[in-house]
Tab-separated table of C-alpha atoms and ligand atoms in Angstrom:
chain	number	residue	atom	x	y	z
W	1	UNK	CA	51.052	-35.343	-11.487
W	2	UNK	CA	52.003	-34.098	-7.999
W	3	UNK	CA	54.589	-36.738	-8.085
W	4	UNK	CA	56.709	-38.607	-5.206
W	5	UNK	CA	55.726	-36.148	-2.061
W	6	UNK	CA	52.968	-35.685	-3.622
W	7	UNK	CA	52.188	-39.135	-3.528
W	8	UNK	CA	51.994	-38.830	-0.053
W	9	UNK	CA	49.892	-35.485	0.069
W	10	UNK	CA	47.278	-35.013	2.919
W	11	UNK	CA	49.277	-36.955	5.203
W	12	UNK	CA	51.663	-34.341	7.797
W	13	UNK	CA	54.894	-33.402	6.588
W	14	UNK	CA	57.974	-32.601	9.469
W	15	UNK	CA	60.243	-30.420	8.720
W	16	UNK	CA	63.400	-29.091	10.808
W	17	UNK	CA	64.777	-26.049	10.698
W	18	UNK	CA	61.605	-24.138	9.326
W	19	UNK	CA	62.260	-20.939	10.647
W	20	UNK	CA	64.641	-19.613	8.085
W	21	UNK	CA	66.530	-20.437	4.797
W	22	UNK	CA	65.858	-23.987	3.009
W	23	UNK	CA	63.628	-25.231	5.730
W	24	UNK	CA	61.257	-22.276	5.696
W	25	UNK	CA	60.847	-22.780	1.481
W	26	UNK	CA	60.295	-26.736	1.753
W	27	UNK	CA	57.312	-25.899	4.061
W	28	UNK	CA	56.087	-23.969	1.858
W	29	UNK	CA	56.301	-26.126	-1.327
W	30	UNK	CA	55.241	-28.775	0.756
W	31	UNK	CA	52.097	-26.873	2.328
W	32	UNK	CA	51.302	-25.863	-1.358
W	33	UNK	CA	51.324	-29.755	-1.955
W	34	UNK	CA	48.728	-30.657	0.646
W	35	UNK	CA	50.779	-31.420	3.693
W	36	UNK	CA	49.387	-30.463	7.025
W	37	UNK	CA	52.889	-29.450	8.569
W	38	UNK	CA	54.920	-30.128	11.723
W	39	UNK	CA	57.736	-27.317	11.411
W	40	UNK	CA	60.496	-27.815	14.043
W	41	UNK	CA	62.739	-25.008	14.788
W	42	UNK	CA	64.302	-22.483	18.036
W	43	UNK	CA	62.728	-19.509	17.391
W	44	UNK	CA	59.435	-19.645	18.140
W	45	UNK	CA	58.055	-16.550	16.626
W	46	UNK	CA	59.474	-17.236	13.409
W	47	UNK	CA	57.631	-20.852	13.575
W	48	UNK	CA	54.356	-19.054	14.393
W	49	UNK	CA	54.515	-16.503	11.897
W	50	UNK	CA	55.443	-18.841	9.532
W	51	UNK	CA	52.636	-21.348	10.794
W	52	UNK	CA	50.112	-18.364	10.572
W	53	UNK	CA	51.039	-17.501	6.858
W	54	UNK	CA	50.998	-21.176	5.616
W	55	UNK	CA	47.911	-22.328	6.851
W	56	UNK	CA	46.070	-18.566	5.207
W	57	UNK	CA	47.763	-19.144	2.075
W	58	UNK	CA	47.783	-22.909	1.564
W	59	UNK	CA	44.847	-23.871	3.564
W	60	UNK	CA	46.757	-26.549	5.945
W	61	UNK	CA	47.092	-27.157	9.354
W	62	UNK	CA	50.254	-26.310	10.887
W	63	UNK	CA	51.604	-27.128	14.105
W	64	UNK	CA	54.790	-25.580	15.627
W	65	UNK	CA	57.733	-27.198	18.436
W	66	UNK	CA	60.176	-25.087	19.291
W	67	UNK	CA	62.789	-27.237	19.874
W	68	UNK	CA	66.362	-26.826	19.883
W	69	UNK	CA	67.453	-30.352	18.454
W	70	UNK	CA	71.103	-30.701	19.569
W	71	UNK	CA	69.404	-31.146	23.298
W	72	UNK	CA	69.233	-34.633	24.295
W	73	UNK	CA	65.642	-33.931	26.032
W	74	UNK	CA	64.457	-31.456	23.424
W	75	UNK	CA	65.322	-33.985	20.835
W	76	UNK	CA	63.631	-36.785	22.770
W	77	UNK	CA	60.133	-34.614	22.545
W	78	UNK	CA	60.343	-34.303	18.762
W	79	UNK	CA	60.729	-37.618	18.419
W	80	UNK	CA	57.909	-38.363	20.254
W	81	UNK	CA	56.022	-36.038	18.516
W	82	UNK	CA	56.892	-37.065	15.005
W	83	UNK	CA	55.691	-40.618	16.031
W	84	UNK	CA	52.492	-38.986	17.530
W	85	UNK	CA	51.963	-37.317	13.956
W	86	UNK	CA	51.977	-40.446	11.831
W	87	UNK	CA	53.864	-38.232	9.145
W	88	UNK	CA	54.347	-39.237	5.609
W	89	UNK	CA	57.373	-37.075	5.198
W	90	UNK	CA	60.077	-35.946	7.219
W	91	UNK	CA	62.782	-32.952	5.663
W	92	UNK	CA	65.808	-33.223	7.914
W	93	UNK	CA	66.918	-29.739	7.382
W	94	UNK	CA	68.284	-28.142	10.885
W	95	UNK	CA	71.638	-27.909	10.568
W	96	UNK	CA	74.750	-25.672	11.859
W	97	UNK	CA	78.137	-24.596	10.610
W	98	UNK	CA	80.325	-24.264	13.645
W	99	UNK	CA	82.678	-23.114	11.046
W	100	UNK	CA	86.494	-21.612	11.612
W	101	UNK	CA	89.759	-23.445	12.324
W	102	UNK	CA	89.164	-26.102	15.027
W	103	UNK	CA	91.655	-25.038	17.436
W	104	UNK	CA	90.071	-21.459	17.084
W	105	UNK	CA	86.125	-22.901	17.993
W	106	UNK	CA	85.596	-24.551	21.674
W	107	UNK	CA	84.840	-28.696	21.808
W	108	UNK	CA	81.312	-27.342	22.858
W	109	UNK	CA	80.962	-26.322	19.415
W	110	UNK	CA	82.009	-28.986	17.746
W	111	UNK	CA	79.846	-31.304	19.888
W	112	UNK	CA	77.154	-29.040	19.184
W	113	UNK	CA	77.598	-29.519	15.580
W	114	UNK	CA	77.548	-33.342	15.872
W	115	UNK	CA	74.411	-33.363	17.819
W	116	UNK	CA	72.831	-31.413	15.685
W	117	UNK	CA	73.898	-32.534	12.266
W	118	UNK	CA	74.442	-35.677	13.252
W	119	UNK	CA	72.642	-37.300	16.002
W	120	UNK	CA	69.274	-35.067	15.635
W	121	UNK	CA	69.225	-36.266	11.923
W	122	UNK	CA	69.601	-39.908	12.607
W	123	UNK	CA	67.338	-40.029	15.546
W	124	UNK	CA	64.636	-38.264	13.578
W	125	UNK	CA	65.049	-40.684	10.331
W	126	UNK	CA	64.842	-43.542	13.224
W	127	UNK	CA	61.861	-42.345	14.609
W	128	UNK	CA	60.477	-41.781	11.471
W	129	UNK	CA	60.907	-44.740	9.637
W	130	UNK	CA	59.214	-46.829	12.263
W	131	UNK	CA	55.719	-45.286	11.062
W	132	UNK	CA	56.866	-45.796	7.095
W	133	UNK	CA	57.739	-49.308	7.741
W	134	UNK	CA	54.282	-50.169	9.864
W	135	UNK	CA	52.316	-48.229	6.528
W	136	UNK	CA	54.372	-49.336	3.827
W	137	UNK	CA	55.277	-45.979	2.474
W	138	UNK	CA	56.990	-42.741	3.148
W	139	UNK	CA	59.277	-40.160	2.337
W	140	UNK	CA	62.525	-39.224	3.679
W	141	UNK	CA	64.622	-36.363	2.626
W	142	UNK	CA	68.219	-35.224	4.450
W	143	UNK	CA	69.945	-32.204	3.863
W	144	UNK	CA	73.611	-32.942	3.294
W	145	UNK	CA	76.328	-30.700	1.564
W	146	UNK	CA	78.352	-30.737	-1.230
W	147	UNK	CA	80.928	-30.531	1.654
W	148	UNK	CA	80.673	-34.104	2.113
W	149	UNK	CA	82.540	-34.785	-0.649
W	150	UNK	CA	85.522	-32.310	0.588
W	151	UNK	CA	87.410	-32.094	3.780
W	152	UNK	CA	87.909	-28.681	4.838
W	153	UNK	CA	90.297	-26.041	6.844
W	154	UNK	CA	87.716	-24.134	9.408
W	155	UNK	CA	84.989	-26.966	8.362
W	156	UNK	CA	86.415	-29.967	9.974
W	157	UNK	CA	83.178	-30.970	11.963
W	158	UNK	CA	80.990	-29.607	9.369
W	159	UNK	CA	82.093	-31.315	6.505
W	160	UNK	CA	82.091	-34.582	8.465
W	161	UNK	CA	78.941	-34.297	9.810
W	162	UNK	CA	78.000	-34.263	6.231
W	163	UNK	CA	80.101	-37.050	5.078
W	164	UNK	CA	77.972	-38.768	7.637
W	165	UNK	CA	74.794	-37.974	6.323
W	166	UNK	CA	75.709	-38.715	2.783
W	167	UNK	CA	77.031	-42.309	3.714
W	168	UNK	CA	74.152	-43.131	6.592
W	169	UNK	CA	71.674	-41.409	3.711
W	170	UNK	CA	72.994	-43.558	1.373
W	171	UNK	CA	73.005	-47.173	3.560
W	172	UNK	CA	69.598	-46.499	4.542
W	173	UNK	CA	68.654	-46.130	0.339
W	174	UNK	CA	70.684	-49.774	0.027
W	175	UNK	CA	68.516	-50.893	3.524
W	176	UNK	CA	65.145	-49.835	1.835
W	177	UNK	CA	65.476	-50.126	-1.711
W	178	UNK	CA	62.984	-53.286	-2.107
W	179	UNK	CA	60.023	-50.984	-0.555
W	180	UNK	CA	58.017	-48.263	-1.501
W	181	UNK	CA	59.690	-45.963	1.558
W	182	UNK	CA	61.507	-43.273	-0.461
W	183	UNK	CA	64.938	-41.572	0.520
W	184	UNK	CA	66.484	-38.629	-0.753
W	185	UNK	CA	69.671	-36.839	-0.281
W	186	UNK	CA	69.957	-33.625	-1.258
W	187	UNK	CA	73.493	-31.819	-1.432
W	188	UNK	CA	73.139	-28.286	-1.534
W	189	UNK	CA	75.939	-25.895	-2.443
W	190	UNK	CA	76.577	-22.275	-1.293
W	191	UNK	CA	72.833	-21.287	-0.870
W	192	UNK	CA	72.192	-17.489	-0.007
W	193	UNK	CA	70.459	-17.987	4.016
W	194	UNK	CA	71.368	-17.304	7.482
W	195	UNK	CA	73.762	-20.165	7.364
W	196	UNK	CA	76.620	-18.086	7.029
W	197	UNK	CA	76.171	-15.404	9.258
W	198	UNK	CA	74.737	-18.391	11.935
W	199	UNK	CA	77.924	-20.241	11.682
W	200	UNK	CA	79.702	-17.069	12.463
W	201	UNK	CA	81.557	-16.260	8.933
W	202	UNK	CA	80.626	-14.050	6.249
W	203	UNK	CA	78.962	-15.016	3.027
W	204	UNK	CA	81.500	-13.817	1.130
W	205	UNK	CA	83.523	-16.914	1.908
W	206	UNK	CA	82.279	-17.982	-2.375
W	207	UNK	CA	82.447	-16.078	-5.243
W	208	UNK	CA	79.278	-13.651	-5.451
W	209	UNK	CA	78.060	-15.846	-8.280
W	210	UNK	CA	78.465	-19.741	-6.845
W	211	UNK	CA	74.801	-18.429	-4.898
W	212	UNK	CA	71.839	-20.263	-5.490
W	213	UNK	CA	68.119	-18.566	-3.552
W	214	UNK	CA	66.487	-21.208	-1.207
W	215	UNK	CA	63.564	-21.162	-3.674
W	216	UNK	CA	65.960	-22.226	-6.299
W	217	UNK	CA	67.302	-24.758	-4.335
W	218	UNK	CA	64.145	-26.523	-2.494
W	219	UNK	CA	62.467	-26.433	-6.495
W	220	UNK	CA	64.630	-28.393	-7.747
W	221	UNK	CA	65.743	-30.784	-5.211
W	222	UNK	CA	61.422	-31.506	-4.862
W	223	UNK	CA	62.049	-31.553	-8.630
W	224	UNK	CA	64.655	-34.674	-8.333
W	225	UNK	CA	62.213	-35.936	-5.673
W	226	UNK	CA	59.565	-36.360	-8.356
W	227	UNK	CA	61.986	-37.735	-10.743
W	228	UNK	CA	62.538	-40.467	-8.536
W	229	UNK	CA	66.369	-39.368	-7.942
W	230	UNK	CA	68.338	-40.752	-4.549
W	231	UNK	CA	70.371	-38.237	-4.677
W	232	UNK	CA	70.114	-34.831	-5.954
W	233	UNK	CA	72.594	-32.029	-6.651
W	234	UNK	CA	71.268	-29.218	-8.057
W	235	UNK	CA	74.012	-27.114	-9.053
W	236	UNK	CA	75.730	-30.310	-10.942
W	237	UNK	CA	74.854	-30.364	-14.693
W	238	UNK	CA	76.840	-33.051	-15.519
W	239	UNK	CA	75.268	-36.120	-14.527
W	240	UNK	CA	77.941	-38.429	-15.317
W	241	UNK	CA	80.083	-36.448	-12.788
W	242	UNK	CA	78.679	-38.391	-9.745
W	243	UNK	CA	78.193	-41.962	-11.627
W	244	UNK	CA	82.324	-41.188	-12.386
W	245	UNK	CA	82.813	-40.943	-8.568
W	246	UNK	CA	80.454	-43.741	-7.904
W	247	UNK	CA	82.693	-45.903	-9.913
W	248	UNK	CA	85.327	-44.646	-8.470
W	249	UNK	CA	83.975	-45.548	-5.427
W	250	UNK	CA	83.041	-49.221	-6.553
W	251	UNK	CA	86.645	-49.724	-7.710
W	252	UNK	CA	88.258	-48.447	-4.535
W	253	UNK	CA	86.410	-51.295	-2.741
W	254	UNK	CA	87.246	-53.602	-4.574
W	255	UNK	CA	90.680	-53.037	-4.600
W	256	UNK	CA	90.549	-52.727	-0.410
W	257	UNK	CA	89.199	-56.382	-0.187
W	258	UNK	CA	92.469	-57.533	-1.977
W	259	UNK	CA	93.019	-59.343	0.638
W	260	UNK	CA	96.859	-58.709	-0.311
W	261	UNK	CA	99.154	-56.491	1.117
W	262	UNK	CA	100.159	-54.191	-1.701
W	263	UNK	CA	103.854	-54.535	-2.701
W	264	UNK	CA	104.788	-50.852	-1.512
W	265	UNK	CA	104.027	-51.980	1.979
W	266	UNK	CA	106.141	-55.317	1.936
W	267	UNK	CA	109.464	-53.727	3.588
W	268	UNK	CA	110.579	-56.801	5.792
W	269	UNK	CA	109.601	-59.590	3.185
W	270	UNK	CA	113.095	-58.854	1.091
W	271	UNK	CA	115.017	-59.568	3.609
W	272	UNK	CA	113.098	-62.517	5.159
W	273	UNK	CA	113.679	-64.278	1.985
I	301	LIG	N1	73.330	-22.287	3.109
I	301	LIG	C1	74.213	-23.082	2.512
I	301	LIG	O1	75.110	-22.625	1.771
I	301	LIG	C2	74.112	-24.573	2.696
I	301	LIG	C3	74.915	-25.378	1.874
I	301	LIG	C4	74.852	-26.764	2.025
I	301	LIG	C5	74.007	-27.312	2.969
I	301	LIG	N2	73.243	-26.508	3.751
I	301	LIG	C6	72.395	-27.150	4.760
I	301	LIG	O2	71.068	-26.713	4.621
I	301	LIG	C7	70.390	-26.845	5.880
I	301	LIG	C8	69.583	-25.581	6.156
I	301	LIG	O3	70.466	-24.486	6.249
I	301	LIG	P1	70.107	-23.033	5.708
I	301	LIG	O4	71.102	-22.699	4.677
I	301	LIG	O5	68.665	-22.918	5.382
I	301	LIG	O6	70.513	-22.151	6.985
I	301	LIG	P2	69.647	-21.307	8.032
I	301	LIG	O7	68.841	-20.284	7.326
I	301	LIG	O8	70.627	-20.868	9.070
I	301	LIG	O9	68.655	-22.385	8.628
I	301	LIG	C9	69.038	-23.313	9.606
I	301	LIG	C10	67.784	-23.766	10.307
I	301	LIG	O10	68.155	-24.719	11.310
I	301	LIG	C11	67.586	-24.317	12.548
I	301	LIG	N3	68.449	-24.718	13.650
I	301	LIG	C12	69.741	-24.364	13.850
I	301	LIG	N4	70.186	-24.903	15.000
I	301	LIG	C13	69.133	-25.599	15.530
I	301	LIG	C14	68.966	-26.359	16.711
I	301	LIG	N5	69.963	-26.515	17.597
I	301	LIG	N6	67.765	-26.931	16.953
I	301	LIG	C15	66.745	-26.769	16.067
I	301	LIG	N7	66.845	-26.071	14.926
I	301	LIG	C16	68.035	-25.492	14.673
I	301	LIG	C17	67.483	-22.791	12.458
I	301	LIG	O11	66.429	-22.303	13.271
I	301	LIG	P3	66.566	-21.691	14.742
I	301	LIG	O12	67.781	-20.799	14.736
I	301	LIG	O13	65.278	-20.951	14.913
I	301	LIG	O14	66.674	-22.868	15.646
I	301	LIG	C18	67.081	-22.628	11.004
I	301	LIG	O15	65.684	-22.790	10.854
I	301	LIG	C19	71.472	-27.172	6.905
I	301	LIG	O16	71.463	-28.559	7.171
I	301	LIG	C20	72.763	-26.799	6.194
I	301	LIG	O17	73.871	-27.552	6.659
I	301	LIG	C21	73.278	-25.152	3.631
């Protein structure tokens, strides 16, 4: 059984960020699935190379907009664009670093990062959920980080640009979970791409042997797809690991909505009394 994308095979896949790395591997997977492709990327020779080995080896149609996504008016055409296509799926992959110590990177960067990891991923879930909603089905996958789950010296914007994506990933799951529109995070950890070398650091940043490929990576995260998972961590064995910080989670907020304030706070009431 082809399984959850391929539930949706035939129909056009998106995916950003196709012209290296992760987003290069999911097209593909996905163009070995079926999917006619929309890959989404800067580099434009990359995209057409890519485009030009895909649709030899797989047989699919592939179309190609070089965009670069943290431009309001770029952006604004590959929206349009994905609406145009009618896609089925949509792999919100482009993403950027802008990694060092804040003070050390310029605001530009930083904005950059937002746009990109931020804004460019919401608009294009937007944009693509209207079509999933109007057909009853669809599929949905961001690229977040382990990250997300750790604030960061020289990551500050990039770790909370993926804090974002985990929690707007994860209210969108709540938002659709009576349909048959699918969402998927995926949290990645140290994967061996450009990434690194984009975001201006070397790769050496994690032990040699913390690496996973791409291919590794985009297998098993289409693997979790299949198995119906919301969320998918590759590199976590343990399972119980993330229902532990679910709970965690659960526990917090429900302690928050008290409605109390807790004793350790209560410095005037003493001597009020
Ligand atoms: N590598 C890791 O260790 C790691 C870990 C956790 C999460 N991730 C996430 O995985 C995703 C893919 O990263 P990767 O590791 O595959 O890195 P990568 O090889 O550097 O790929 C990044 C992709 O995003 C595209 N991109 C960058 N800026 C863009 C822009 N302004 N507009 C449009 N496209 C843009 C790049 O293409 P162009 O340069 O041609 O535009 C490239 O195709 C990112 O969201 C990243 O945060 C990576």
């Amino acid at each position: 059984m082809v399984g959850q994308a391929g539930g949706d095979a035939t129909g056009v896949a998106v995916v950003t960020g196709a012209s290296s790395g992760i987003g290069a591997v999911y097209a593909d997977r996905l163009a070995a699935r079926g999917h006619d492709l929309l890959l989404v990327a800067r580099r434009a020779d990359r995209l057409r190379q890519l485009a030009q080995e895909l649709s030899d080896r797989h047989g699919v149609q592939v179309q190609t907009a070089t965009a670069d996504l943290a431009e309001p008016e770029s952006l604004a055409r590959v929206e349009a664009l994905v609406r145009e296509s009618n896609a089925v799926l949509l792999v919100n992959n482009a993403g950027a670093g802008g990694l060092g110590p804040t003070a050390a990177i310029s605001a530009d960067r930083v904005e950059n990062v937002v746009r990109l990891n931020i804004t460019a991923l919401s608009r294009l879930s937007h944009a693509v959920l209207e079509g999933f909603r109007s057909r009853g089905a669809g599929t949905l996958v961001n690229i977040g980080s382990i990250i997300a789950l750790s604030p960061s010296p020289s990551a500050a914007a990039y770790s909370g640009s993926k804090a974002y994506v985990l929690n707007f990933t994860r209210s969108l799951q709540a938002e659709y979970a009576d349909t048959a529109i699918r969402i998927q995070l995926v949290q990645p950890g140290p994967i061996r791409t450009e990434f690194f070398t984009a975001a201006g650091v070397s790769e050496s940043v994690f032990p040699e042997d913390s690496y996973l490929t791409a291919e590794q990576l985009v297998d098993a995260a289409l693997a979790g797809l299949d198995a119906g998972e919301l969320v998918t961590t590759p590199t976590v064995a343990e399972t119980g690991i993330w229902e532990a910080l679910e709970a965690a989670r659960l526990a917090f907020m429900e302690a928050a909505r008290s409605g109390q304030v807790a004793e350790r706070y209560r410095v005037g009431e003493e001597s009020l009394a």
